[in-house]
Amino acid sequence: MVRCMRCGKTVDGYAQMCDDCAAEKRAAEAASMQQATSTMTCPWCGATMLRSAPRCSACFREWADYRASVVGMGGVQRGDFWIRLVAWFIDTLIVGFISTVGGLLISQPGERLLFSVFISILYPVSWWVRKGATPGKLAMGLRVVDMNGNKLTVLHAIGRYFSYILSAITLGIGYLMIFGEEHMGLHDRVSSSQVVFANTLPKEQAASEMQPAA
């Protein structure tokens, strides 16, 4: 009498496992093979990479370390410090250009200052609400969302903007917090918002970006 090596059930012939255990083993092996050969989009450079690979073969960024720190709803992945810095630099150039052009058209120094302040607030807030990110972040494949993955409301966006003050008055430490495992700065935490890779948002959220905000 031969018994299954996994469950101990009596089996016919010389089989090592019963039909049920053999089926479970085949299913597990198939799932493992599928996982090993399935691909994903690199959250940094957008190249196609194996999910089982420790790093992207295109940009060589370590995926294994990042995967361990995935936080937020539905497996959403947050942008790290350097990619957010590049996005900030792009936006700074755009705001600087707009402010310079406005300064040439406005003669009074006080009015030029008010214009610059107005643009510095209107630019990020309006883009966060309408498109989910400023042009700099859009160029880097990032989105600014709340902790549930939804686009910010007007009040939430204004609150996020002014929360930058906290990161600034801490001598920049609030910004350096983005280096942490959760990739959240002080302003992100205070405003209950996060900067994530757009391709890791749920499909419903990605589709909603095509619709204008109410």
PDB file of C-alpha atoms in Angstrom:
ATOM      1  CA  MET A   1       0.000   0.000   0.000  1.00  0.00           C
ATOM      2  CA  VAL A   2       1.374   3.361  -1.060  1.00  0.00           C
ATOM      3  CA  ARG A   3       0.474   6.625   0.694  1.00  0.00           C
ATOM      4  CA  CYS A   4       0.671  10.202  -0.541  1.00  0.00           C
ATOM      5  CA  MET A   5       3.892  11.799   0.665  1.00  0.00           C
ATOM      6  CA  ARG A   6       2.028  15.069   1.467  1.00  0.00           C
ATOM      7  CA  CYS A   7      -1.284  14.150   3.030  1.00  0.00           C
ATOM      8  CA  GLY A   8      -0.902  10.443   3.761  1.00  0.00           C
ATOM      9  CA  LYS A   9      -3.912   9.401   1.693  1.00  0.00           C
ATOM     10  CA  THR A  10      -3.767   5.974   0.066  1.00  0.00           C
ATOM     11  CA  VAL A  11      -2.896   6.153  -3.620  1.00  0.00           C
ATOM     12  CA  ASP A  12      -3.027   3.606  -6.420  1.00  0.00           C
ATOM     13  CA  GLY A  13       0.039   2.381  -8.219  1.00  0.00           C
ATOM     14  CA  TYR A  14       3.412   3.940  -7.597  1.00  0.00           C
ATOM     15  CA  ALA A  15       2.458   7.622  -7.519  1.00  0.00           C
ATOM     16  CA  GLN A  16       4.117   9.676  -4.794  1.00  0.00           C
ATOM     17  CA  MET A  17       1.117  11.954  -4.285  1.00  0.00           C
ATOM     18  CA  CYS A  18      -2.638  11.686  -4.534  1.00  0.00           C
ATOM     19  CA  ASP A  19      -4.510  13.452  -7.333  1.00  0.00           C
ATOM     20  CA  ASP A  20      -5.488  16.430  -5.124  1.00  0.00           C
ATOM     21  CA  CYS A  21      -1.956  17.073  -3.851  1.00  0.00           C
ATOM     22  CA  ALA A  22      -0.505  16.602  -7.329  1.00  0.00           C
ATOM     23  CA  ALA A  23      -2.962  19.167  -8.703  1.00  0.00           C
ATOM     24  CA  GLU A  24      -2.056  21.633  -5.944  1.00  0.00           C
ATOM     25  CA  LYS A  25       1.643  21.161  -6.680  1.00  0.00           C
ATOM     26  CA  ARG A  26       1.122  21.754 -10.405  1.00  0.00           C
ATOM     27  CA  ALA A  27      -0.912  24.900  -9.702  1.00  0.00           C
ATOM     28  CA  ALA A  28       1.771  26.241  -7.349  1.00  0.00           C
ATOM     29  CA  GLU A  29       4.507  25.553  -9.899  1.00  0.00           C
ATOM     30  CA  ALA A  30       2.484  27.265 -12.642  1.00  0.00           C
ATOM     31  CA  ALA A  31       1.894  30.314 -10.432  1.00  0.00           C
ATOM     32  CA  SER A  32       5.575  30.468  -9.574  1.00  0.00           C
ATOM     33  CA  MET A  33       6.542  30.255 -13.239  1.00  0.00           C
ATOM     34  CA  GLN A  34       4.034  32.956 -14.174  1.00  0.00           C
ATOM     35  CA  GLN A  35       5.404  35.246 -11.457  1.00  0.00           C
ATOM     36  CA  ALA A  36       8.966  34.639 -12.609  1.00  0.00           C
ATOM     37  CA  THR A  37       8.186  35.497 -16.247  1.00  0.00           C
ATOM     38  CA  SER A  38       5.616  38.294 -15.775  1.00  0.00           C
ATOM     39  CA  THR A  39       6.692  41.827 -16.553  1.00  0.00           C
ATOM     40  CA  MET A  40       5.963  45.284 -15.168  1.00  0.00           C
ATOM     41  CA  THR A  41       6.826  48.879 -15.954  1.00  0.00           C
ATOM     42  CA  CYS A  42       9.825  50.302 -14.100  1.00  0.00           C
ATOM     43  CA  PRO A  43       8.466  53.104 -11.841  1.00  0.00           C
ATOM     44  CA  TRP A  44      11.544  55.228 -12.544  1.00  0.00           C
ATOM     45  CA  CYS A  45      12.337  55.008 -16.266  1.00  0.00           C
ATOM     46  CA  GLY A  46       9.233  53.317 -17.710  1.00  0.00           C
ATOM     47  CA  ALA A  47      11.120  50.402 -19.254  1.00  0.00           C
ATOM     48  CA  THR A  48       9.672  46.881 -19.196  1.00  0.00           C
ATOM     49  CA  MET A  49      11.271  44.674 -16.558  1.00  0.00           C
ATOM     50  CA  LEU A  50      10.675  41.271 -14.957  1.00  0.00           C
ATOM     51  CA  ARG A  51       8.758  41.411 -11.681  1.00  0.00           C
ATOM     52  CA  SER A  52      11.190  38.903 -10.236  1.00  0.00           C
ATOM     53  CA  ALA A  53      14.266  40.959 -11.198  1.00  0.00           C
ATOM     54  CA  PRO A  54      16.117  42.719  -8.356  1.00  0.00           C
ATOM     55  CA  ARG A  55      16.753  45.784 -10.523  1.00  0.00           C
ATOM     56  CA  CYS A  56      15.669  47.403 -13.783  1.00  0.00           C
ATOM     57  CA  SER A  57      17.911  46.364 -16.686  1.00  0.00           C
ATOM     58  CA  ALA A  58      17.526  49.806 -18.283  1.00  0.00           C
ATOM     59  CA  CYS A  59      18.193  52.257 -15.440  1.00  0.00           C
ATOM     60  CA  PHE A  60      19.701  49.765 -12.939  1.00  0.00           C
ATOM     61  CA  ARG A  61      17.599  51.110 -10.064  1.00  0.00           C
ATOM     62  CA  GLU A  62      17.109  48.598  -7.250  1.00  0.00           C
ATOM     63  CA  TRP A  63      13.520  47.386  -7.430  1.00  0.00           C
ATOM     64  CA  ALA A  64      13.814  44.873  -4.585  1.00  0.00           C
ATOM     65  CA  ASP A  65      14.561  47.567  -1.996  1.00  0.00           C
ATOM     66  CA  TYR A  66      11.796  49.792  -3.311  1.00  0.00           C
ATOM     67  CA  ARG A  67       9.291  46.949  -3.388  1.00  0.00           C
ATOM     68  CA  ALA A  68       9.874  46.371   0.328  1.00  0.00           C
ATOM     69  CA  SER A  69       8.880  49.962   1.069  1.00  0.00           C
ATOM     70  CA  VAL A  70       5.738  50.093  -1.063  1.00  0.00           C
ATOM     71  CA  VAL A  71       3.124  51.935   0.930  1.00  0.00           C
ATOM     72  CA  GLY A  72      -0.326  53.389   0.414  1.00  0.00           C
ATOM     73  CA  MET A  73      -3.492  51.921  -1.007  1.00  0.00           C
ATOM     74  CA  GLY A  74      -3.530  49.229  -3.648  1.00  0.00           C
ATOM     75  CA  GLY A  75       0.250  48.854  -3.943  1.00  0.00           C
ATOM     76  CA  VAL A  76       0.771  52.474  -4.980  1.00  0.00           C
ATOM     77  CA  GLN A  77       4.441  53.466  -5.255  1.00  0.00           C
ATOM     78  CA  ARG A  78       5.637  56.874  -4.118  1.00  0.00           C
ATOM     79  CA  GLY A  79       8.223  58.951  -5.944  1.00  0.00           C
ATOM     80  CA  ASP A  80      11.632  59.177  -4.316  1.00  0.00           C
ATOM     81  CA  PHE A  81      13.595  62.350  -3.538  1.00  0.00           C
ATOM     82  CA  TRP A  82      15.605  62.610  -6.749  1.00  0.00           C
ATOM     83  CA  ILE A  83      12.766  62.203  -9.223  1.00  0.00           C
ATOM     84  CA  ARG A  84      10.731  64.742  -7.259  1.00  0.00           C
ATOM     85  CA  LEU A  85      13.706  67.121  -7.279  1.00  0.00           C
ATOM     86  CA  VAL A  86      13.880  66.966 -11.076  1.00  0.00           C
ATOM     87  CA  ALA A  87      10.129  67.658 -11.259  1.00  0.00           C
ATOM     88  CA  TRP A  88      10.546  70.620  -8.893  1.00  0.00           C
ATOM     89  CA  PHE A  89      13.352  72.022 -11.030  1.00  0.00           C
ATOM     90  CA  ILE A  90      11.156  71.905 -14.160  1.00  0.00           C
ATOM     91  CA  ASP A  91       8.304  73.664 -12.362  1.00  0.00           C
ATOM     92  CA  THR A  92      10.685  76.285 -10.938  1.00  0.00           C
ATOM     93  CA  LEU A  93      11.851  77.152 -14.459  1.00  0.00           C
ATOM     94  CA  ILE A  94       8.257  77.510 -15.654  1.00  0.00           C
ATOM     95  CA  VAL A  95       7.166  79.687 -12.720  1.00  0.00           C
ATOM     96  CA  GLY A  96      10.315  81.770 -13.064  1.00  0.00           C
ATOM     97  CA  PHE A  97       9.599  82.365 -16.741  1.00  0.00           C
ATOM     98  CA  ILE A  98       5.999  83.403 -16.070  1.00  0.00           C
ATOM     99  CA  SER A  99       7.072  85.726 -13.250  1.00  0.00           C
ATOM    100  CA  THR A 100       9.764  87.302 -15.434  1.00  0.00           C
ATOM    101  CA  VAL A 101       7.352  87.968 -18.289  1.00  0.00           C
ATOM    102  CA  GLY A 102       4.804  89.383 -15.861  1.00  0.00           C
ATOM    103  CA  GLY A 103       7.473  91.586 -14.292  1.00  0.00           C
ATOM    104  CA  LEU A 104       8.245  93.103 -17.681  1.00  0.00           C
ATOM    105  CA  LEU A 105       4.587  94.007 -18.173  1.00  0.00           C
ATOM    106  CA  ILE A 106       3.982  95.395 -14.670  1.00  0.00           C
ATOM    107  CA  SER A 107       5.683  98.649 -13.762  1.00  0.00           C
ATOM    108  CA  GLN A 108       5.034  98.931 -10.020  1.00  0.00           C
ATOM    109  CA  PRO A 109       7.420  96.910  -7.779  1.00  0.00           C
ATOM    110  CA  GLY A 110       4.649  96.126  -5.311  1.00  0.00           C
ATOM    111  CA  GLU A 111       2.388  94.864  -8.050  1.00  0.00           C
ATOM    112  CA  ARG A 112       5.201  92.726  -9.480  1.00  0.00           C
ATOM    113  CA  LEU A 113       5.693  91.140  -6.065  1.00  0.00           C
ATOM    114  CA  LEU A 114       1.974  90.426  -5.702  1.00  0.00           C
ATOM    115  CA  PHE A 115       1.926  88.936  -9.188  1.00  0.00           C
ATOM    116  CA  SER A 116       4.841  86.625  -8.372  1.00  0.00           C
ATOM    117  CA  VAL A 117       3.172  85.475  -5.137  1.00  0.00           C
ATOM    118  CA  PHE A 118      -0.131  84.939  -6.945  1.00  0.00           C
ATOM    119  CA  ILE A 119       1.525  82.836  -9.668  1.00  0.00           C
ATOM    120  CA  SER A 120       3.527  80.803  -7.146  1.00  0.00           C
ATOM    121  CA  ILE A 121       0.233  79.776  -5.489  1.00  0.00           C
ATOM    122  CA  LEU A 122      -2.045  79.521  -8.516  1.00  0.00           C
ATOM    123  CA  TYR A 123       0.387  77.447 -10.590  1.00  0.00           C
ATOM    124  CA  PRO A 124       0.662  74.347  -8.357  1.00  0.00           C
ATOM    125  CA  VAL A 125      -2.837  74.496  -6.880  1.00  0.00           C
ATOM    126  CA  SER A 126      -4.601  74.758 -10.246  1.00  0.00           C
ATOM    127  CA  TRP A 127      -2.537  71.938 -11.791  1.00  0.00           C
ATOM    128  CA  TRP A 128      -3.008  69.660  -8.774  1.00  0.00           C
ATOM    129  CA  VAL A 129      -6.769  70.103  -8.917  1.00  0.00           C
ATOM    130  CA  ARG A 130      -7.241  69.929 -12.693  1.00  0.00           C
ATOM    131  CA  LYS A 131      -4.602  67.435 -13.843  1.00  0.00           C
ATOM    132  CA  GLY A 132      -3.411  65.797 -10.642  1.00  0.00           C
ATOM    133  CA  ALA A 133       0.135  67.173 -10.969  1.00  0.00           C
ATOM    134  CA  THR A 134       2.154  70.143 -12.140  1.00  0.00           C
ATOM    135  CA  PRO A 135       3.849  69.967 -15.571  1.00  0.00           C
ATOM    136  CA  GLY A 136       7.132  68.994 -13.917  1.00  0.00           C
ATOM    137  CA  LYS A 137       5.571  66.044 -12.131  1.00  0.00           C
ATOM    138  CA  LEU A 138       3.542  65.089 -15.200  1.00  0.00           C
ATOM    139  CA  ALA A 139       6.788  64.960 -17.193  1.00  0.00           C
ATOM    140  CA  MET A 140       8.281  62.594 -14.607  1.00  0.00           C
ATOM    141  CA  GLY A 141       5.213  60.337 -14.508  1.00  0.00           C
ATOM    142  CA  LEU A 142       4.139  61.488 -11.032  1.00  0.00           C
ATOM    143  CA  ARG A 143       0.776  62.446  -9.565  1.00  0.00           C
ATOM    144  CA  VAL A 144      -0.200  64.305  -6.382  1.00  0.00           C
ATOM    145  CA  VAL A 145      -3.107  62.528  -4.687  1.00  0.00           C
ATOM    146  CA  ASP A 146      -4.687  62.181  -1.273  1.00  0.00           C
ATOM    147  CA  MET A 147      -4.099  59.123   0.906  1.00  0.00           C
ATOM    148  CA  ASN A 148      -6.891  57.269  -0.931  1.00  0.00           C
ATOM    149  CA  GLY A 149      -5.392  57.903  -4.358  1.00  0.00           C
ATOM    150  CA  ASN A 150      -7.854  60.622  -5.374  1.00  0.00           C
ATOM    151  CA  LYS A 151      -7.025  63.991  -6.898  1.00  0.00           C
ATOM    152  CA  LEU A 152      -6.903  66.876  -4.436  1.00  0.00           C
ATOM    153  CA  THR A 153      -9.813  69.237  -3.930  1.00  0.00           C
ATOM    154  CA  VAL A 154      -9.201  72.992  -4.075  1.00  0.00           C
ATOM    155  CA  LEU A 155      -9.039  73.351  -0.281  1.00  0.00           C
ATOM    156  CA  HIS A 156      -6.831  70.296   0.062  1.00  0.00           C
ATOM    157  CA  ALA A 157      -4.483  71.625  -2.629  1.00  0.00           C
ATOM    158  CA  ILE A 158      -4.250  75.024  -0.920  1.00  0.00           C
ATOM    159  CA  GLY A 159      -3.505  73.294   2.375  1.00  0.00           C
ATOM    160  CA  ARG A 160      -0.751  71.253   0.736  1.00  0.00           C
ATOM    161  CA  TYR A 161       0.810  74.386  -0.736  1.00  0.00           C
ATOM    162  CA  PHE A 162       1.032  76.196   2.581  1.00  0.00           C
ATOM    163  CA  SER A 163       2.326  73.065   4.313  1.00  0.00           C
ATOM    164  CA  TYR A 164       5.537  73.584   2.332  1.00  0.00           C
ATOM    165  CA  ILE A 165       6.284  76.364   4.803  1.00  0.00           C
ATOM    166  CA  LEU A 166       6.782  73.743   7.524  1.00  0.00           C
ATOM    167  CA  SER A 167       9.299  71.820   5.448  1.00  0.00           C
ATOM    168  CA  ALA A 168      11.139  75.056   4.687  1.00  0.00           C
ATOM    169  CA  ILE A 169      11.348  76.461   8.236  1.00  0.00           C
ATOM    170  CA  THR A 170      12.866  73.203   9.488  1.00  0.00           C
ATOM    171  CA  LEU A 171      15.992  74.120   7.494  1.00  0.00           C
ATOM    172  CA  GLY A 172      14.939  71.762   4.735  1.00  0.00           C
ATOM    173  CA  ILE A 173      14.713  68.714   6.981  1.00  0.00           C
ATOM    174  CA  GLY A 174      11.056  68.373   6.021  1.00  0.00           C
ATOM    175  CA  TYR A 175      12.132  67.875   2.417  1.00  0.00           C
ATOM    176  CA  LEU A 176      14.962  65.489   3.325  1.00  0.00           C
ATOM    177  CA  MET A 177      12.375  63.242   4.984  1.00  0.00           C
ATOM    178  CA  ILE A 178      11.496  62.128   1.453  1.00  0.00           C
ATOM    179  CA  PHE A 179      14.669  60.015   1.580  1.00  0.00           C
ATOM    180  CA  GLY A 180      12.917  57.824   4.175  1.00  0.00           C
ATOM    181  CA  GLU A 181      11.380  54.450   3.368  1.00  0.00           C
ATOM    182  CA  GLU A 182       7.898  55.936   2.930  1.00  0.00           C
ATOM    183  CA  HIS A 183       9.157  58.731   0.633  1.00  0.00           C
ATOM    184  CA  MET A 184       7.012  61.340   2.357  1.00  0.00           C
ATOM    185  CA  GLY A 185       8.153  64.826   3.276  1.00  0.00           C
ATOM    186  CA  LEU A 186       6.856  66.771   6.250  1.00  0.00           C
ATOM    187  CA  HIS A 187       4.498  68.683   3.975  1.00  0.00           C
ATOM    188  CA  ASP A 188       3.145  65.399   2.584  1.00  0.00           C
ATOM    189  CA  ARG A 189       2.354  64.122   6.064  1.00  0.00           C
ATOM    190  CA  VAL A 190       0.853  67.364   7.348  1.00  0.00           C
ATOM    191  CA  SER A 191      -1.375  67.768   4.294  1.00  0.00           C
ATOM    192  CA  SER A 192      -2.302  64.050   4.122  1.00  0.00           C
ATOM    193  CA  SER A 193      -1.233  63.837   0.496  1.00  0.00           C
ATOM    194  CA  GLN A 194       1.370  61.858  -1.423  1.00  0.00           C
ATOM    195  CA  VAL A 195       3.356  61.959  -4.654  1.00  0.00           C
ATOM    196  CA  VAL A 196       3.022  58.660  -6.504  1.00  0.00           C
ATOM    197  CA  PHE A 197       3.893  57.120  -9.848  1.00  0.00           C
ATOM    198  CA  ALA A 198       0.874  57.466 -12.123  1.00  0.00           C
ATOM    199  CA  ASN A 199       1.283  53.946 -13.518  1.00  0.00           C
ATOM    200  CA  THR A 200       0.768  52.446 -10.055  1.00  0.00           C
ATOM    201  CA  LEU A 201      -2.586  54.133  -9.443  1.00  0.00           C
ATOM    202  CA  PRO A 202      -5.748  52.029  -9.840  1.00  0.00           C
ATOM    203  CA  LYS A 203      -7.120  52.030 -13.383  1.00  0.00           C
ATOM    204  CA  GLU A 204     -10.224  53.867 -12.197  1.00  0.00           C
ATOM    205  CA  GLN A 205      -8.090  56.754 -10.963  1.00  0.00           C
ATOM    206  CA  ALA A 206      -5.992  56.829 -14.109  1.00  0.00           C
ATOM    207  CA  ALA A 207      -9.153  56.974 -16.204  1.00  0.00           C
ATOM    208  CA  SER A 208     -10.570  59.796 -14.086  1.00  0.00           C
ATOM    209  CA  GLU A 209      -7.578  61.973 -15.014  1.00  0.00           C
ATOM    210  CA  MET A 210      -9.107  62.247 -18.466  1.00  0.00           C
ATOM    211  CA  GLN A 211     -12.189  63.895 -16.983  1.00  0.00           C
ATOM    212  CA  PRO A 212     -12.179  67.603 -15.993  1.00  0.00           C
ATOM    213  CA  ALA A 213     -12.435  68.335 -12.290  1.00  0.00           C
ATOM    214  CA  ALA A 214     -15.798  69.582 -11.084  1.00  0.00           C
TER     215      ALA A 214
END
